[in-house]
CSV table of C-alpha atoms and ligand atoms in Angstrom, one decimal:
chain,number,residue,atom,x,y,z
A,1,UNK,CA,-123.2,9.3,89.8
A,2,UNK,CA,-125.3,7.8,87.4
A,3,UNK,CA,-128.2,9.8,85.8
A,4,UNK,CA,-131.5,10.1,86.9
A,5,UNK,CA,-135.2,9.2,85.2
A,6,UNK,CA,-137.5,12.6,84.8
A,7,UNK,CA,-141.3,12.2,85.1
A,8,UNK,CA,-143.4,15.5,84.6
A,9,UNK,CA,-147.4,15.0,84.9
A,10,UNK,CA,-149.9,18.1,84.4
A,11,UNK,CA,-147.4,20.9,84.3
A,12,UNK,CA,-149.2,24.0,83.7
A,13,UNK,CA,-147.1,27.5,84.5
A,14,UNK,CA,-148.2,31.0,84.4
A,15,UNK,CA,-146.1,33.9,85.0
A,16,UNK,CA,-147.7,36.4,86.9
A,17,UNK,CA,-146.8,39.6,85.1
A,18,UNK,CA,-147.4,43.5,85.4
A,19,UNK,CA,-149.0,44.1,81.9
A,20,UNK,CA,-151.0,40.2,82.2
A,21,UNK,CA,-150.8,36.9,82.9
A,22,UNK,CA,-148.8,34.7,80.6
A,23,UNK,CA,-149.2,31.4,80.2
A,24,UNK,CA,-146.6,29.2,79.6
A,25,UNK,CA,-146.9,25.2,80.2
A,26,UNK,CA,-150.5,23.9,79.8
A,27,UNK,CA,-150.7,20.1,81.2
A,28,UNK,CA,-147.5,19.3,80.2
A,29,UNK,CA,-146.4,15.7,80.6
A,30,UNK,CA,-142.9,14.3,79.4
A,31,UNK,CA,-141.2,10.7,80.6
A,32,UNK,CA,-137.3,11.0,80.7
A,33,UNK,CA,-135.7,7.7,81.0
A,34,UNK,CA,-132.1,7.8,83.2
A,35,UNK,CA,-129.1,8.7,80.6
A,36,UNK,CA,-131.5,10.0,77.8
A,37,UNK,CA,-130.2,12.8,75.6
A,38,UNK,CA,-133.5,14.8,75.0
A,39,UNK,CA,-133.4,17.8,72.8
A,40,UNK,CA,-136.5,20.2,73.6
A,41,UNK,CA,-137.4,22.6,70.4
A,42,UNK,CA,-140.0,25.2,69.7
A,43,UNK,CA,-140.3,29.0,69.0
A,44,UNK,CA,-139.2,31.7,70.6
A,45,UNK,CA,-141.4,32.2,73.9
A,46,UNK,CA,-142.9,28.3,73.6
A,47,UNK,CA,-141.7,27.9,77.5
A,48,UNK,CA,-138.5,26.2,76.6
A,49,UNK,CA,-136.4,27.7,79.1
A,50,UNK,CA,-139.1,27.6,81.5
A,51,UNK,CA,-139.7,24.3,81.5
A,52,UNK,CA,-135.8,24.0,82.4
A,53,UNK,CA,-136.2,26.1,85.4
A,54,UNK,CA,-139.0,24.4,86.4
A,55,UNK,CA,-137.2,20.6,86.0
A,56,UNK,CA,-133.9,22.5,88.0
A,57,UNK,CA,-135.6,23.4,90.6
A,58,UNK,CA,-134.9,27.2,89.9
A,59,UNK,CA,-138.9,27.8,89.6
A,60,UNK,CA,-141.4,26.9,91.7
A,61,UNK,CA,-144.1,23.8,90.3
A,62,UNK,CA,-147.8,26.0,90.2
A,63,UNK,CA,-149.4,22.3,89.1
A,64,UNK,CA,-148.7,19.4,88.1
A,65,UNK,CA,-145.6,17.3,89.3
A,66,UNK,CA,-142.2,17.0,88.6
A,67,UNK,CA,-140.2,14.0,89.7
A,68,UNK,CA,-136.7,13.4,89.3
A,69,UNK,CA,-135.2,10.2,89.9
A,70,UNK,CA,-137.2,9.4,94.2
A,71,UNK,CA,-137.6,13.3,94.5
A,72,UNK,CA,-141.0,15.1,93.8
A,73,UNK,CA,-139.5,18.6,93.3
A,74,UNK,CA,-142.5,20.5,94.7
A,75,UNK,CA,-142.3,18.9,98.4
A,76,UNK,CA,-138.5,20.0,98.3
A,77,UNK,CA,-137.8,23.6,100.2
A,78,UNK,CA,-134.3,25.0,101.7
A,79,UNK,CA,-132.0,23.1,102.2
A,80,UNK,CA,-133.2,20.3,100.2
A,81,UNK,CA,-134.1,22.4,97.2
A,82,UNK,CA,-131.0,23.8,97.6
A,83,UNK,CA,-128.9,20.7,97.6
A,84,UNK,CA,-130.5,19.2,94.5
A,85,UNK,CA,-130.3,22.2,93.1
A,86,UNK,CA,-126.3,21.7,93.7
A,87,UNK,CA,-125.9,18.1,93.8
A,88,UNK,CA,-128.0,16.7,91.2
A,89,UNK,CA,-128.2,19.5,88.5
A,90,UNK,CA,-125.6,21.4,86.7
A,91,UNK,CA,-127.1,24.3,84.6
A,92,UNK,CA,-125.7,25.7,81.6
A,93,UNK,CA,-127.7,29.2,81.4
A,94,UNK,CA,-128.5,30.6,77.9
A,95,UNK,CA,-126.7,33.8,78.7
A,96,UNK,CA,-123.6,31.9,80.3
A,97,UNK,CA,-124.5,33.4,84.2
A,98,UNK,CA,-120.8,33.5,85.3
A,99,UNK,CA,-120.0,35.9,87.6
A,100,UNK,CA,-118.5,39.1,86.2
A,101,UNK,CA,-116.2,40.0,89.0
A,102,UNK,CA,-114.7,36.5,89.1
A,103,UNK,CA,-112.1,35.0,87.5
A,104,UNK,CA,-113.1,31.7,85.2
A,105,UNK,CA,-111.4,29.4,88.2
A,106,UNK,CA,-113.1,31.6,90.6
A,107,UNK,CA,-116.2,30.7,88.8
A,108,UNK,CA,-116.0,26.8,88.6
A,109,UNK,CA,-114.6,26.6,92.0
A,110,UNK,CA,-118.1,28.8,93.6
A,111,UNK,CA,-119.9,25.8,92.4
A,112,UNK,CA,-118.3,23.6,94.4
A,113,UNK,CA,-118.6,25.6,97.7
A,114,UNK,CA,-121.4,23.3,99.1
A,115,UNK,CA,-118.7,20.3,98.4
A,116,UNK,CA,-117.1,19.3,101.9
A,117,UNK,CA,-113.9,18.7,99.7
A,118,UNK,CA,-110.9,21.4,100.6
A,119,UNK,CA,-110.7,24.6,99.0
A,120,UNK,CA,-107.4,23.3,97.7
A,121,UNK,CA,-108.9,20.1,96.2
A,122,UNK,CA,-111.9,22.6,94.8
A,123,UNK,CA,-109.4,24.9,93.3
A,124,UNK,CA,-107.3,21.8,91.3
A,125,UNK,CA,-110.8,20.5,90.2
A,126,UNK,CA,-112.1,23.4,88.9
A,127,UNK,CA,-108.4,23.9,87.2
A,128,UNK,CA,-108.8,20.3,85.9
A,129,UNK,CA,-112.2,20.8,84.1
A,130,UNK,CA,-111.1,24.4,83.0
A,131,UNK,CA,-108.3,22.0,81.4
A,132,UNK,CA,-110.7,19.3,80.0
A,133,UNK,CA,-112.8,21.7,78.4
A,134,UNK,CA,-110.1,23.4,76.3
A,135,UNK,CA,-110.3,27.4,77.9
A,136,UNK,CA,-107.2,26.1,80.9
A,137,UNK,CA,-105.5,29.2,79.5
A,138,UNK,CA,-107.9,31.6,80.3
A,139,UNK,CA,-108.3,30.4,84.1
A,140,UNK,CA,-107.2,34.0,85.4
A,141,UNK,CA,-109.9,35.9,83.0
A,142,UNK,CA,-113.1,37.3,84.0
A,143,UNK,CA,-116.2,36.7,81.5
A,144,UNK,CA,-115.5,40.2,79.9
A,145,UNK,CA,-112.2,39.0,79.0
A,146,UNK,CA,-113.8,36.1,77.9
A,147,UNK,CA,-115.0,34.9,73.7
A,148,UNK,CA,-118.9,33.9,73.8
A,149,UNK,CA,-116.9,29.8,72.8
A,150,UNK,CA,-114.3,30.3,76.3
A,151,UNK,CA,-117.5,31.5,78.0
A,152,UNK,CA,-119.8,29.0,76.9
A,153,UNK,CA,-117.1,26.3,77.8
A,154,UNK,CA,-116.6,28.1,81.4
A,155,UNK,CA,-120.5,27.2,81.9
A,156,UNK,CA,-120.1,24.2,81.1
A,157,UNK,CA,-117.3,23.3,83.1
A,158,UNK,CA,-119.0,24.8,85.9
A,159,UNK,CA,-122.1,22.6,85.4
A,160,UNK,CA,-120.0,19.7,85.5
A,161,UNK,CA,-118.3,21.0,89.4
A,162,UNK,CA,-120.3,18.9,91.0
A,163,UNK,CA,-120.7,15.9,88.7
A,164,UNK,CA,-124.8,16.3,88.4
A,165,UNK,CA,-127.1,13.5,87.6
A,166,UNK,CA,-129.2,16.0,85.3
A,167,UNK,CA,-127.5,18.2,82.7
A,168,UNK,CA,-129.7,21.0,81.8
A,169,UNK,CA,-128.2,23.0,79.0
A,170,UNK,CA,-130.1,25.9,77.5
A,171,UNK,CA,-129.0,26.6,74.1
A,172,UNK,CA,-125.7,25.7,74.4
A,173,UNK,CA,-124.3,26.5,70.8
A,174,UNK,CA,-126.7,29.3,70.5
A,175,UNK,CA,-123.8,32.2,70.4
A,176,UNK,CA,-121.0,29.7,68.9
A,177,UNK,CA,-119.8,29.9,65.5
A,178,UNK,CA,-120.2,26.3,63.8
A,179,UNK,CA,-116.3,24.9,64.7
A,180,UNK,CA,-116.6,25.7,68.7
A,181,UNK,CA,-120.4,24.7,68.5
A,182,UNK,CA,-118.9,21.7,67.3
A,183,UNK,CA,-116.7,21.1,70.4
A,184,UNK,CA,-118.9,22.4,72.8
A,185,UNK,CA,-121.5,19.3,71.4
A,186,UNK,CA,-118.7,17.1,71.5
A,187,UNK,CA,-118.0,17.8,75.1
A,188,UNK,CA,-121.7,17.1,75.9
A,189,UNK,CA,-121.9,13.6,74.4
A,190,UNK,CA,-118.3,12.8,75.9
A,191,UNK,CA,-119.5,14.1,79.4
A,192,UNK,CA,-123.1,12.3,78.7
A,193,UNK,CA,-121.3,9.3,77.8
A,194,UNK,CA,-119.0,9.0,80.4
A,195,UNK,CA,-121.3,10.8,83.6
A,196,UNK,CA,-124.3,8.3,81.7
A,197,UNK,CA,-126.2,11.5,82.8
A,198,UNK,CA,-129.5,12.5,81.9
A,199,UNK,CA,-128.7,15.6,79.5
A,200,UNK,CA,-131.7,18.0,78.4
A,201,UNK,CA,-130.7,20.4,76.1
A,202,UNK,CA,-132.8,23.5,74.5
A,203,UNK,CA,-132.0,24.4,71.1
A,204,UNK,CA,-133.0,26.1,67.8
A,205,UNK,CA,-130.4,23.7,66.0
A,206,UNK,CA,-131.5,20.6,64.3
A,207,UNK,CA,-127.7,19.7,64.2
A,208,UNK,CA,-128.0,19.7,67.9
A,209,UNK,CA,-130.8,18.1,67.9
A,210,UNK,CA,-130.1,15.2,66.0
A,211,UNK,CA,-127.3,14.5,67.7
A,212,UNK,CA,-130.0,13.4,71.2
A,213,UNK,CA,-131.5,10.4,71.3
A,214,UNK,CA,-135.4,12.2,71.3
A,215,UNK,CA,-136.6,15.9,70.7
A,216,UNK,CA,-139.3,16.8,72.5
A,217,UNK,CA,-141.2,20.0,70.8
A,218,UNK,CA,-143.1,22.6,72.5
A,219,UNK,CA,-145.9,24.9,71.2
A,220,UNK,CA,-146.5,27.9,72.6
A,221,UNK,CA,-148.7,26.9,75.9
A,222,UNK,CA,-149.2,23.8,74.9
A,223,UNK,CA,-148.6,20.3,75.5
A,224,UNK,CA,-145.8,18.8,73.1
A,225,UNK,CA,-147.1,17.7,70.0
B,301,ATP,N1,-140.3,36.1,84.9
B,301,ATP,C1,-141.2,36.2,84.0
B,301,ATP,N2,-142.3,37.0,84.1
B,301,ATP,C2,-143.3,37.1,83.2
B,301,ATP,N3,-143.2,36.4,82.0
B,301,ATP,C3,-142.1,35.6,81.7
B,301,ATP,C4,-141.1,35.5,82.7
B,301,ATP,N4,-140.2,34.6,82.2
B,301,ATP,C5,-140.6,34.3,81.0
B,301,ATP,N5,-141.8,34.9,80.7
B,301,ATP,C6,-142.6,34.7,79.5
B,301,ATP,O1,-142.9,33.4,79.3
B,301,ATP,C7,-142.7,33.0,78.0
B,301,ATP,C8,-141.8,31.8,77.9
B,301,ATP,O2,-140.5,32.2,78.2
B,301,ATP,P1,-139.2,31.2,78.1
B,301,ATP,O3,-138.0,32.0,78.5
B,301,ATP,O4,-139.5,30.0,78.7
B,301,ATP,O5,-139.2,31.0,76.5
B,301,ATP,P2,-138.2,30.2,75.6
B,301,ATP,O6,-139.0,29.1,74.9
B,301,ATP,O7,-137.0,29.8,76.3
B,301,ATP,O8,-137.8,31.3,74.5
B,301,ATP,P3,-136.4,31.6,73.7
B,301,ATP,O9,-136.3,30.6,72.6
B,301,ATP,O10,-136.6,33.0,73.2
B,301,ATP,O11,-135.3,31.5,74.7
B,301,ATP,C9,-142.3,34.2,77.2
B,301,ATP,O12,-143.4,34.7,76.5
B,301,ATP,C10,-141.8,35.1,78.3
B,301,ATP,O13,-142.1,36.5,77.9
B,302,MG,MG1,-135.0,30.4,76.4
């Protein structure tokens, strides 16, 4: 799996919400090329995170389009939304999103139960990448029994299940001290470099950022400047 080229045109999103709408994305546009690093910045509330849902499929397109590598995401429903969703992109949440009741193996392996592989194969792959992201000792412990670092590195090796064309990682190093940040970045470029996937990454850090080959800020509702 090689990665994928990202072309957004016109985004515009507004959440619906109780106390008003909010609006998020105004006519965004953004070219990705297949196996660029982009770094996306901007304040608190700019739509960062939004714009990753939006680009994995986890939020519907309102306007504009979205098109990742021959897919427009907005003409993709069920079982094809689903299965880019789980084939193409592996997401690596801003508050981790592993399951509390199952163990870190248990975790990796879920991602990997659309994968016609055996459960036996799924099992020694999610122990594999448990393994190549440092945390093979805490296979058998649930996120509480976790550190924020194991956690973070659990996520990641859970995006990675399914070797995805399109890394989305939102904030990766955002609840790391600097050491485990550290190895949590390296793990991106050495997965980046070896997957040559397309890797967008949200982050307050300019050391994160600089390490991507093009950050892309957002505004709040705005176009990127
Ligand atoms: N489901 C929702 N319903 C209503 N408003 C929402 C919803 N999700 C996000 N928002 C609002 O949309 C705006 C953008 O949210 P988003 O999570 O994309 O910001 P962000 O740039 O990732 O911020 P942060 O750096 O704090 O993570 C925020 O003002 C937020 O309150
Ligand atoms: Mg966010």
């Amino acid at each position: 799996m090689a990665g994928v080229p990202i072309t957004a045109r016109g985004v515009s999103m507004t959440y619906r919400a109780r106390g008003g709408d909010v609006e998020v994305l105004r006519d965004f546009s953004l070219d990705i090329q297949t196996g660029e690093r982009i770094s996306v910045m901007g304040p608190s509330g700019a739509g960062k995170t939004t714009l990753l849902a939006l680009i994995g499929g986890l939020e519907a397109v309102q306007a504009g389009t979205i098109t990742v590598g021959d897919l427009e995401l907005s003409t993709l429903h069920g079982d094809a939304l689903a299965n880019y969703r789980h084939r193409t992109v592996g997401f690596v949440f801003q508050h981790f999103g592993l399951l509390g009741n199952l163990t870190a193996l248990e975790n990796v392996e879920l991602a990997m139960s659309f994968s016609t592989g055996s459960s036996r194969v799924r099992r020694e792959r999610a122990g594999f990448l448990l393994d190549a992201v440092g945390v093979a000792a805490r296979s058998h412990h649930r996120p509480a029994e976790l550190s924020g670092g194991e956690a973070q590195r659990v996520a990641l090796a859970r995006a990675l299940a399914n070797e995805p064309s399109l890394l989305l990682a939102d904030e990766p190093t955002g609840n790391l001290d600097g050491t485990t940040a550290e190895q949590v970045l390296d793990l991106l470029d050495t997965v980046a470099r070896d997957h040559e996937c397309t890797v967008i990454t949200v982050t307050h850090d300019p050391r994160v950022a600089n390490r991507s080959d093009r950050i892309v800020r957002l505004a709040s509702g705005t176009a990127p400047k």
